[in-house]
Tab-separated table of C-alpha atoms and ligand atoms in Angstrom:
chain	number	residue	atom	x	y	z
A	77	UNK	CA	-14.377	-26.054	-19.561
A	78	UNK	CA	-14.460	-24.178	-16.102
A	79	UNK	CA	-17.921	-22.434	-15.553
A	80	UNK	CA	-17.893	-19.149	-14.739
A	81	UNK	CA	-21.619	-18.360	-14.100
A	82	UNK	CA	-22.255	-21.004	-11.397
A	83	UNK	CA	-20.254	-19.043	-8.744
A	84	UNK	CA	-20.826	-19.625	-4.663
A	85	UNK	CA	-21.429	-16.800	-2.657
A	86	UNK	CA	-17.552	-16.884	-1.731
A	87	UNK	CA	-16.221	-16.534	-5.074
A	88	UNK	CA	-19.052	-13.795	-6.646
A	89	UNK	CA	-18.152	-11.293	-3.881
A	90	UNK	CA	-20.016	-8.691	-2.341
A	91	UNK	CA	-20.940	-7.035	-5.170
A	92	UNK	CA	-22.807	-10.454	-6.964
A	93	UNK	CA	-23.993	-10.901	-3.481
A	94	UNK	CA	-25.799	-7.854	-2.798
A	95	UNK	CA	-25.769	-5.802	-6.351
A	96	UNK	CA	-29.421	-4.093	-5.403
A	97	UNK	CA	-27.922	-2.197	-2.774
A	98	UNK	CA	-24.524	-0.953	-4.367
A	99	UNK	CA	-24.306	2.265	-6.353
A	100	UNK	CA	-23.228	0.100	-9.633
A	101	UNK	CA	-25.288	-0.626	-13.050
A	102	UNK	CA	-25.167	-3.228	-15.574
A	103	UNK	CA	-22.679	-1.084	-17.090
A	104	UNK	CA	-20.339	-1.316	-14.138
A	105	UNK	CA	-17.279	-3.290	-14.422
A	106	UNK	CA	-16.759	-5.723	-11.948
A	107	UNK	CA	-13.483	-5.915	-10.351
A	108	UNK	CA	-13.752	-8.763	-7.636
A	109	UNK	CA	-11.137	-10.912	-5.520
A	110	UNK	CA	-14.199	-12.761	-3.942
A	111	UNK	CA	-14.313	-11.163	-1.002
A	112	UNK	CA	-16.812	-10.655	2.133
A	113	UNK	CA	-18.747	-13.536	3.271
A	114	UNK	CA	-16.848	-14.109	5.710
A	115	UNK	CA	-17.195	-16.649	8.685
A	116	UNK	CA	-19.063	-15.186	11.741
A	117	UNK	CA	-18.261	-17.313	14.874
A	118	UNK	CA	-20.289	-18.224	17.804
A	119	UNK	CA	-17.593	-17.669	20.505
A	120	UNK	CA	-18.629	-20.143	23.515
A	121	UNK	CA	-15.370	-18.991	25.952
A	122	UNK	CA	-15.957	-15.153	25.488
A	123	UNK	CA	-20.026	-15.932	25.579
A	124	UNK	CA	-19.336	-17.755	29.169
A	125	UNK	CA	-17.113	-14.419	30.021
A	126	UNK	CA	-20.044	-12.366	28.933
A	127	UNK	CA	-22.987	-14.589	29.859
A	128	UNK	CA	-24.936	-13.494	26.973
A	129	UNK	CA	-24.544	-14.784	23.082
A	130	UNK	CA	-20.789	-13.284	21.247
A	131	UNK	CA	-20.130	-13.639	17.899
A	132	UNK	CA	-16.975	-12.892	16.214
A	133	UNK	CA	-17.381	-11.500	12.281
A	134	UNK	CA	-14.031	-12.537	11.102
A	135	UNK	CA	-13.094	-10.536	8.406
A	136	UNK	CA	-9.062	-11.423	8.547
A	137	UNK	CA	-10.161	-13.954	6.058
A	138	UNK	CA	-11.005	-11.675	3.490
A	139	UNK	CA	-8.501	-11.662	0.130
A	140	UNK	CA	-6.018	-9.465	1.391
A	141	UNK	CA	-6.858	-10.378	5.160
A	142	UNK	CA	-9.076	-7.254	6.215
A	143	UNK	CA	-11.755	-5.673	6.043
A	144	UNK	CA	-10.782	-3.085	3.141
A	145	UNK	CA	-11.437	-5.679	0.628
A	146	UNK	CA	-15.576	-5.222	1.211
A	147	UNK	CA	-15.251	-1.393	-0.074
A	148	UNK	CA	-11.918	-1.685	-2.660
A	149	UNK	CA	-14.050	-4.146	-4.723
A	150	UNK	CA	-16.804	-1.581	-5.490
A	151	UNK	CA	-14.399	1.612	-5.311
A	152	UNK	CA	-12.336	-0.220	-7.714
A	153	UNK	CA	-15.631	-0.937	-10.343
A	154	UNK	CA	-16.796	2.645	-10.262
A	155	UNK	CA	-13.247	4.150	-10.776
A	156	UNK	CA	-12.877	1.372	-13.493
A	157	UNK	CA	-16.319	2.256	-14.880
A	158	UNK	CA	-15.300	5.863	-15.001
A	159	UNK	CA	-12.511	5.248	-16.950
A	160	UNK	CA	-9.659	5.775	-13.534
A	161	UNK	CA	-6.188	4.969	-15.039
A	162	UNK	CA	-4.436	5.057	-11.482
A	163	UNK	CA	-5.530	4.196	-7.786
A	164	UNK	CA	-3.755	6.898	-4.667
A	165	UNK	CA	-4.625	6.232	-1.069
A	166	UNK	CA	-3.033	7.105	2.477
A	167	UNK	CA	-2.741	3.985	4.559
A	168	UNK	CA	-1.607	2.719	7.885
A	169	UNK	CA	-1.256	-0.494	6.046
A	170	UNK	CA	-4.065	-2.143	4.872
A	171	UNK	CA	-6.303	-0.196	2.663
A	172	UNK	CA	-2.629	0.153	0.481
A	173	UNK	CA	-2.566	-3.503	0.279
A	174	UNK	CA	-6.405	-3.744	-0.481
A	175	UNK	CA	-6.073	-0.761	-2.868
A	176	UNK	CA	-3.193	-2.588	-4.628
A	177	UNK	CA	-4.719	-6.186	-5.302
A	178	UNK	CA	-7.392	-4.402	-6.767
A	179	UNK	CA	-5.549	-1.945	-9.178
A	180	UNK	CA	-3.333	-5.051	-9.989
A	181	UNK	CA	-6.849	-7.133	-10.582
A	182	UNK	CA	-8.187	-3.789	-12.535
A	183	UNK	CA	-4.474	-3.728	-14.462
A	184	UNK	CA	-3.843	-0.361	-13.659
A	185	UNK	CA	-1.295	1.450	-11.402
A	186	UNK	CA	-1.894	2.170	-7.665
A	187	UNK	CA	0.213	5.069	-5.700
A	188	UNK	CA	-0.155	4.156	-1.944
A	189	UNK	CA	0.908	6.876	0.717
A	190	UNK	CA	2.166	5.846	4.043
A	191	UNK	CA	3.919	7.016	7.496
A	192	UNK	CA	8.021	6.413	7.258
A	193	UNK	CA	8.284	3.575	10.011
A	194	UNK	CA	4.650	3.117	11.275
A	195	UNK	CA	3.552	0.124	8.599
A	196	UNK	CA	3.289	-3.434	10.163
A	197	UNK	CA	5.826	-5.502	8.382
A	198	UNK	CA	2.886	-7.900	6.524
A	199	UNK	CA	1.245	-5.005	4.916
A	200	UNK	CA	4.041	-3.442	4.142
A	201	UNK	CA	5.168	-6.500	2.196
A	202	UNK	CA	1.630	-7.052	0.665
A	203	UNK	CA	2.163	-3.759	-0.918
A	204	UNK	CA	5.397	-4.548	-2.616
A	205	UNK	CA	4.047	-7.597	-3.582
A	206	UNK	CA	0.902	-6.522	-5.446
A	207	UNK	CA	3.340	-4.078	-7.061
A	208	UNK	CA	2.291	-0.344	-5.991
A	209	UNK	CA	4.376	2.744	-6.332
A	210	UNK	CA	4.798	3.093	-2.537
A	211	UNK	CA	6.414	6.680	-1.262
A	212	UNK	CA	6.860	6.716	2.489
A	213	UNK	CA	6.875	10.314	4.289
A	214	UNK	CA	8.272	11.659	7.634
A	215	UNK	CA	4.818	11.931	8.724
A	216	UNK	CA	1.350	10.194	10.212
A	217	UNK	CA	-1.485	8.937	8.597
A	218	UNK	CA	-3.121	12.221	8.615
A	219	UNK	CA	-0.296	13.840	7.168
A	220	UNK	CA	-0.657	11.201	4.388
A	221	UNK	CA	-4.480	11.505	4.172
A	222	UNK	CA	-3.689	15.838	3.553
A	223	UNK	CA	-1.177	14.944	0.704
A	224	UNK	CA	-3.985	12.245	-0.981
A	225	UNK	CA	-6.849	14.249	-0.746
A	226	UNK	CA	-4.649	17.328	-2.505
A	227	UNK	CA	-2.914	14.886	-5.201
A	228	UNK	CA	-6.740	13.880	-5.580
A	229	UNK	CA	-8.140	16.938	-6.864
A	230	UNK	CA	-5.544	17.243	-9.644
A	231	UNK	CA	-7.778	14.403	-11.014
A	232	UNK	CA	-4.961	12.387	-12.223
A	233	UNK	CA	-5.933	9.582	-9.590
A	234	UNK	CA	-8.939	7.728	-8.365
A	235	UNK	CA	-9.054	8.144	-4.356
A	236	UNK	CA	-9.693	4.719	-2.852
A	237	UNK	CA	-9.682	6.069	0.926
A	238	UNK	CA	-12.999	5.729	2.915
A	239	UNK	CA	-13.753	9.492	1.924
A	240	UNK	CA	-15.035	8.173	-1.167
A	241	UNK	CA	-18.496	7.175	-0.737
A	242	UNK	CA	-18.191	3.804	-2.662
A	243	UNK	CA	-15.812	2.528	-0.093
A	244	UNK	CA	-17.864	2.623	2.776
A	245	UNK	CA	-21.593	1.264	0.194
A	246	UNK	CA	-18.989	-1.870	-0.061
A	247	UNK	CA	-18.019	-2.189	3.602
A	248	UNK	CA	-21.543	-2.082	4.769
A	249	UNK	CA	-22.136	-5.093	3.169
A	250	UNK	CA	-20.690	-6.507	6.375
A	251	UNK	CA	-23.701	-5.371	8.501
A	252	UNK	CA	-26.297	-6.905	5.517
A	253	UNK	CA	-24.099	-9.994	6.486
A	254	UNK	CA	-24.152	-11.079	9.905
A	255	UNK	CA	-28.085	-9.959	9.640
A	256	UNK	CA	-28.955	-12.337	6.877
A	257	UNK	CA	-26.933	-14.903	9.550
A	258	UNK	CA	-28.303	-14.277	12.505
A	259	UNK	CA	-31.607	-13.342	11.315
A	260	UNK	CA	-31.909	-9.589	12.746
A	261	UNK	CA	-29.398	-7.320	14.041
A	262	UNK	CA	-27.467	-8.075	16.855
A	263	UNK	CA	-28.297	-5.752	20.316
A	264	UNK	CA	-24.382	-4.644	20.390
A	265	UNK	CA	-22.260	-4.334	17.734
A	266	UNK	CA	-18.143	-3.593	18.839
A	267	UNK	CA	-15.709	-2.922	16.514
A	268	UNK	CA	-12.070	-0.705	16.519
A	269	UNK	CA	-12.602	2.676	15.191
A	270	UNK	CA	-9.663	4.604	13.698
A	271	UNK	CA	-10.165	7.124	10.333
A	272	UNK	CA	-14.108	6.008	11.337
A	273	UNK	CA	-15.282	4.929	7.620
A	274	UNK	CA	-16.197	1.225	8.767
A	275	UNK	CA	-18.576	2.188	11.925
A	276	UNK	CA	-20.134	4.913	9.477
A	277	UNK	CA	-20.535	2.129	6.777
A	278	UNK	CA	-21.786	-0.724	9.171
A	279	UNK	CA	-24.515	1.908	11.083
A	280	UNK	CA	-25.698	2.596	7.174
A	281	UNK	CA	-25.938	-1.258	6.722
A	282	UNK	CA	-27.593	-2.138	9.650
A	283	UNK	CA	-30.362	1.427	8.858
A	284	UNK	CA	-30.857	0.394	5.532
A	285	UNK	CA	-31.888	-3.304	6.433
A	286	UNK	CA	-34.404	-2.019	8.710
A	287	UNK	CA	-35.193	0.659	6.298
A	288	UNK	CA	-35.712	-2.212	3.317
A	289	UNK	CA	-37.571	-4.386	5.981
A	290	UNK	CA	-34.768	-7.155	6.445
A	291	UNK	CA	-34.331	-6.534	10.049
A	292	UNK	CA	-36.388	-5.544	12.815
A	293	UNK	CA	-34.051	-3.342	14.637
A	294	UNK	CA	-29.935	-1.758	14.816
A	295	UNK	CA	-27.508	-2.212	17.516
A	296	UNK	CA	-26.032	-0.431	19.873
A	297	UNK	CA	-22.581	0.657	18.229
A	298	UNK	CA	-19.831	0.690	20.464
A	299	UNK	CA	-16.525	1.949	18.997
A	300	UNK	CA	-13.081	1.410	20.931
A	301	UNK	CA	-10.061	3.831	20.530
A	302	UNK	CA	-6.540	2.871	21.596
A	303	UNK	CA	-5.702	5.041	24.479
A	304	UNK	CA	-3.303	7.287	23.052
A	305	UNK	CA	-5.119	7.837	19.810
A	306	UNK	CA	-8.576	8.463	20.962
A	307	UNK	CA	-9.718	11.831	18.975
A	308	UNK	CA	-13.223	11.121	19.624
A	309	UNK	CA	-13.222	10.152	22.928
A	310	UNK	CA	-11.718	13.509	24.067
A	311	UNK	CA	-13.108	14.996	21.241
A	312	UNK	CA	-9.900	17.002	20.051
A	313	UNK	CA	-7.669	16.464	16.932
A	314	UNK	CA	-4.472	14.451	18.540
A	315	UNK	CA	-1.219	15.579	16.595
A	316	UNK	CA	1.042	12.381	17.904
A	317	UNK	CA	-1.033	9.432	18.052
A	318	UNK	CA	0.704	6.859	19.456
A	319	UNK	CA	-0.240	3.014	19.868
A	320	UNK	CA	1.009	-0.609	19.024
A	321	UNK	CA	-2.351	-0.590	17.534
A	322	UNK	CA	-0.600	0.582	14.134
A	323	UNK	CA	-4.004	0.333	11.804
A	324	UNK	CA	-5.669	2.673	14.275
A	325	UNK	CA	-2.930	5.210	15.039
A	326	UNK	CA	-4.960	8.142	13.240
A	327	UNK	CA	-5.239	11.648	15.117
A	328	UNK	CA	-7.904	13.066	12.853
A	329	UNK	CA	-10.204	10.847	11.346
A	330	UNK	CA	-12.106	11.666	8.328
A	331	UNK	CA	-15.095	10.454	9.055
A	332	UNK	CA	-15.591	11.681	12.989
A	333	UNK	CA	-18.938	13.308	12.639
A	334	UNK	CA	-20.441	10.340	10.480
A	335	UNK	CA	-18.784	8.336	13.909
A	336	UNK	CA	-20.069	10.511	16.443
A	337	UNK	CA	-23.664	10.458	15.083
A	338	UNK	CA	-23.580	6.871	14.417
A	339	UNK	CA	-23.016	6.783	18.187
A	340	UNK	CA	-25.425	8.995	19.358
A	341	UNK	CA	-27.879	7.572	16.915
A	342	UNK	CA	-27.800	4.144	18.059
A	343	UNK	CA	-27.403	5.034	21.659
A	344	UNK	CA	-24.039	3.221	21.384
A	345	UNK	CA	-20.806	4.750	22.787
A	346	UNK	CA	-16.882	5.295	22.040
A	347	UNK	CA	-14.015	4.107	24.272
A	348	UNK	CA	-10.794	3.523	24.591
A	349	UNK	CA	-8.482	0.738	25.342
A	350	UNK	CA	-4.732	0.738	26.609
A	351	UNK	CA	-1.976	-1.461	24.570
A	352	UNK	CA	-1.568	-3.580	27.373
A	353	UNK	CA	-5.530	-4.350	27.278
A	354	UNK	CA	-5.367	-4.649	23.073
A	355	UNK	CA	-2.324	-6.798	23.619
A	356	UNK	CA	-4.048	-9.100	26.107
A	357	UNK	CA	-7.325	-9.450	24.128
A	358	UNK	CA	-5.176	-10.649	20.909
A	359	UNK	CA	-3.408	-13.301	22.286
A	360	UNK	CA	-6.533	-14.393	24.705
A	361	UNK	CA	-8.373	-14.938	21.393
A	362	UNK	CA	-5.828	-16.844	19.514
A	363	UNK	CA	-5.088	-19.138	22.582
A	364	UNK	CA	-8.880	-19.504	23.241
A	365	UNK	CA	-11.006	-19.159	20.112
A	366	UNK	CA	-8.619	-19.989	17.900
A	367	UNK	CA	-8.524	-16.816	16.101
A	368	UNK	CA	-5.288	-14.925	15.643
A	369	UNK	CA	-5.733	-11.186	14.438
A	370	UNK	CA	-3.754	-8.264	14.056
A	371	UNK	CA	-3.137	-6.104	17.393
A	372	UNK	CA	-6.050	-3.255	16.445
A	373	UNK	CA	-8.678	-5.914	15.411
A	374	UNK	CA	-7.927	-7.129	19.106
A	375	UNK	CA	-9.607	-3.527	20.029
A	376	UNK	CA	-13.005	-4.527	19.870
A	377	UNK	CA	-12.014	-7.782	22.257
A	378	UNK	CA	-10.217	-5.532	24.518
A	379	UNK	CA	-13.469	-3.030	24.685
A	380	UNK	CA	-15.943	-6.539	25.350
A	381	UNK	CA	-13.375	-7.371	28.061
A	382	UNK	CA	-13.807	-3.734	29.601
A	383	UNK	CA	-17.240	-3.880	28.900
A	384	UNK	CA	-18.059	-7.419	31.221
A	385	UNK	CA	-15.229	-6.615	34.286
A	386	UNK	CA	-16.719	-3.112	34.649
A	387	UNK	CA	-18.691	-2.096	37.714
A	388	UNK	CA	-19.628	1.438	35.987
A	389	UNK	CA	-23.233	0.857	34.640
A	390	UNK	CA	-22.408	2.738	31.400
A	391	UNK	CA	-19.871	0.390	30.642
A	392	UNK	CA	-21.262	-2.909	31.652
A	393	UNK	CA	-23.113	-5.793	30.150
A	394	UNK	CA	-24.437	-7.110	33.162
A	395	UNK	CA	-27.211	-4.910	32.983
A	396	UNK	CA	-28.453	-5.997	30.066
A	397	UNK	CA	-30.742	-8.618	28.784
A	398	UNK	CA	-29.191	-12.524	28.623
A	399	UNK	CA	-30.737	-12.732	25.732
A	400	UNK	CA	-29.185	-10.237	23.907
A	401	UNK	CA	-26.766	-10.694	21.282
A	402	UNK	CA	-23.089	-9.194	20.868
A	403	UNK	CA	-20.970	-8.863	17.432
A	404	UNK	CA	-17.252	-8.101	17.528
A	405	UNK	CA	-16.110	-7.421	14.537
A	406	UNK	CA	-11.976	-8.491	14.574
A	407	UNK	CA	-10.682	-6.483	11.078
A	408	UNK	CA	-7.316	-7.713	9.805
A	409	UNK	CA	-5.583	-10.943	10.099
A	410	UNK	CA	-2.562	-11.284	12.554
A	411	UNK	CA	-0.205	-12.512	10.059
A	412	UNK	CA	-0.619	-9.227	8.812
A	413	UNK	CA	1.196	-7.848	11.917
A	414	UNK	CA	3.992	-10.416	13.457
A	415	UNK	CA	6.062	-7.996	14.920
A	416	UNK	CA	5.433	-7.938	18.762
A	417	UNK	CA	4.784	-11.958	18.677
A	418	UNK	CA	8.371	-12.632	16.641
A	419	UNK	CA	9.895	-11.297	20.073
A	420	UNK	CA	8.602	-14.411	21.501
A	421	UNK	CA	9.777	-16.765	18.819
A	422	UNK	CA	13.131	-15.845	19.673
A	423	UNK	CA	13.250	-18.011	22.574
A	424	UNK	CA	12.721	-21.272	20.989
A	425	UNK	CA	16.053	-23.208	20.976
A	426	UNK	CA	16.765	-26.465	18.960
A	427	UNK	CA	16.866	-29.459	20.835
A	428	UNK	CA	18.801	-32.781	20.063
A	429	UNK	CA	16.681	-35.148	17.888
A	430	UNK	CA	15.822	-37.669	20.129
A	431	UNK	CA	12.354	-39.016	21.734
A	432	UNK	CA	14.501	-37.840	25.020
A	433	UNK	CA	15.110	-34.706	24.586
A	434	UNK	CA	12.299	-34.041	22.653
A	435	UNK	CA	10.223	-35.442	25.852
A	436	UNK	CA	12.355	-33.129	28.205
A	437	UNK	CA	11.638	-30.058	26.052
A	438	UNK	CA	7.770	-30.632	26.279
A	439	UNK	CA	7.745	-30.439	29.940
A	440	UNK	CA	4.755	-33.130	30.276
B	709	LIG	N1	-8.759	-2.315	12.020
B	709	LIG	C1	-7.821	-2.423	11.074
B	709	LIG	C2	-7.077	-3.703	10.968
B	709	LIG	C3	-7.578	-1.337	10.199
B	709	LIG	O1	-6.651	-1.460	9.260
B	709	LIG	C4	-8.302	-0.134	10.355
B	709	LIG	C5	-8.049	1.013	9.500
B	709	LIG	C6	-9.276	-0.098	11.376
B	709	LIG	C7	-9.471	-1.193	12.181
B	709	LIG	C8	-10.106	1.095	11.609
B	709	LIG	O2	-11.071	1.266	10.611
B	709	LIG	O3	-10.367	3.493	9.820
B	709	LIG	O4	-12.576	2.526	9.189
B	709	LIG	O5	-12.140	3.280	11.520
B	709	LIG	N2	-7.129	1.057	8.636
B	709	LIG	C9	-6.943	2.160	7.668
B	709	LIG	C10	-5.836	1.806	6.691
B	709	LIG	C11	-6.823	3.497	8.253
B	709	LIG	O6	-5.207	2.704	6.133
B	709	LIG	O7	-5.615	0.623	6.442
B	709	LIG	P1	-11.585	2.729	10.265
């Protein structure tokens, strides 16, 4: 018979993985897809760009290809543990499909919120898929986020957004990871930032490892913005955010002040990055890493670019130490998101099926 107590890191989850610093008990139910553990890749053409060490945390290659997957696993336990018969989030796409693998793991319902239009057609489809109750509104993310947290307090559903704490104790779990890896924190850690709940849960990880003496030190935290839904860089609510950045296309994130202290905490910074940049970044690091991700994963690529071509000191890298060492966390996989690259596939037209034309078509 199969064994199910000799499990690799992979398969147990995060959970298994690091138990003693989750909010669950023996008691707790454990509702896993095997996620976290993901790869995190020494990136040789974006280190020579950089001239200091990059490392990509690749978390596209979680269950449901993002991120989400790290906090849904425990969310989903403790709403299981206390006795949740139905899941709700708002979503710009892939905390509903997280949210619904694990309600249809859990075998219970999941009601996923999202703006009319704005979902990326992958996540979209994930969500059918897993079989949620989706209802799409004439509205944004924070629209959606308003209705949840309302619909929330009726206690009929289990919120599974990063407002609830046991989202972001799961998503830290990323932070314990690349530190076990590399053996201490990185110096700079860049990553997209759009309702704000992974930056928040990554600066806990990386305080409680120094905290429980498994590192010697946190990063700098650098969060990047797409330009026309950058709340926290200006620092005011934005009513229309706009971006092909879809995941990120929030105008009032939940967790700003948890951002913005994270920030000043770790002497880090928040930016912003055009679609043309984010754009750029994602196909520069499919064609020469090898890793394809979804357009705001590409956000923290975009930022590193910014961060090496610029002369102005606060945004530069040349200042600082070669021997430092830079994580970029990419969040969702690009799969997820085909949309602007089908555009492209468009152009291929058959050829005749001969070495000939075949030859001719290669241009070599
Ligand atoms: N990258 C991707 C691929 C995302 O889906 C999100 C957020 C972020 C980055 C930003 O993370 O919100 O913690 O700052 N997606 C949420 C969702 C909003 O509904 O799927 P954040």
């Amino acid at each position: 018979m199969h064994s199910t107590t000799t499990k690799s890191l992979r398969s147990g989850g995060v959970i298994e993985r690091y138990r003693g610093f989750l909010p669950v008990s023996p008691a707790t139910p454990i509702i896993s897809l095997g996620e976290g553990n993901t790869p995190l890749i020494y990136s040789p053409r974006l280190s020579e760009r950089v001239r200091r060490a990059v490392f990509i945390k690749n978390e596209g290659v979680n269950p449901t290809g993002s991120f989400k997957d790290r906090g849904m696993t425990v969310a989903v336990s403790r709403a299981i543990e206390r006795g949740a018969t139905a899941l709700i989030c708002a979503s710009t796409g892939n905390t509903s499909a997280s949210a619904a693998a694990y309600a249809a793991r859990a075998g219970i319902s999941c009601v996923v919120i999202l703006p009319a239009g704005k979902i990326a057609t992958g996540k979209l489809l994930q969500a059918f898929a897993y079989g949620a109750k989706i209802v799409a509104i004439d509205g944004n993310f924070d629209d959606a986020l308003r209705i949840v947290r309302e619909l929330g307090e009726t206690g009929d559903f289990a919120i599974v957004n990063s407002i609830n704490p046991d989202r972001i104790a799961g998503q830290k779990t990323a932070a314990f990871e690349i530190v076990d890896e590399l053996g201490d924190a990185p110096d700079f850690h860049l990553l997209p930032v759009g309702n704000a709940g992974n930056i928040t849960a990554y600066w806990a990880g990386y305080r409680e490892y120094v905290a429980r003496e498994r590192s010697t030190k946190c990063p700098s935290m650098l969060g990047f913005q797409a330009i026309g839904a950058a709340p926290i860089f200006y620092d005011r609510i934005i009513d229309k955010p706009e971006t092909i950045a879809s995941a990120i296309r929030i105008g009032n994130p939940a967790s700003w002040k948890q951002a913005r202290a994270a920030i000043a905490d770790s002497r880090g910074a928040i930016d912003m990055v055009s679609d043309e940049e984010i754009l750029f970044a994602q196909s520069w690091l499919a064609q020469h890493e090898g890793i394809f991700v979804e357009p705001a994963s590409a956000a923290s690529i975009a930022g590193l670019f910014k961060w090496c071509d610029s002369e102005d000191a606060v945004h530069s890298f040349q200042k600082i130490r070669e021997a430092s060492r830079i994580v970029c966390t990419v969040t969702g996989h690009g799969l997820k998101d085909p949309d602007a690259i089908i555009r492209r596939m468009n152009e291929l037209k058959p050829v005749a099926a001969t070495v000939a034309d075949v030859r001719r078509a290669i241009e070599l």
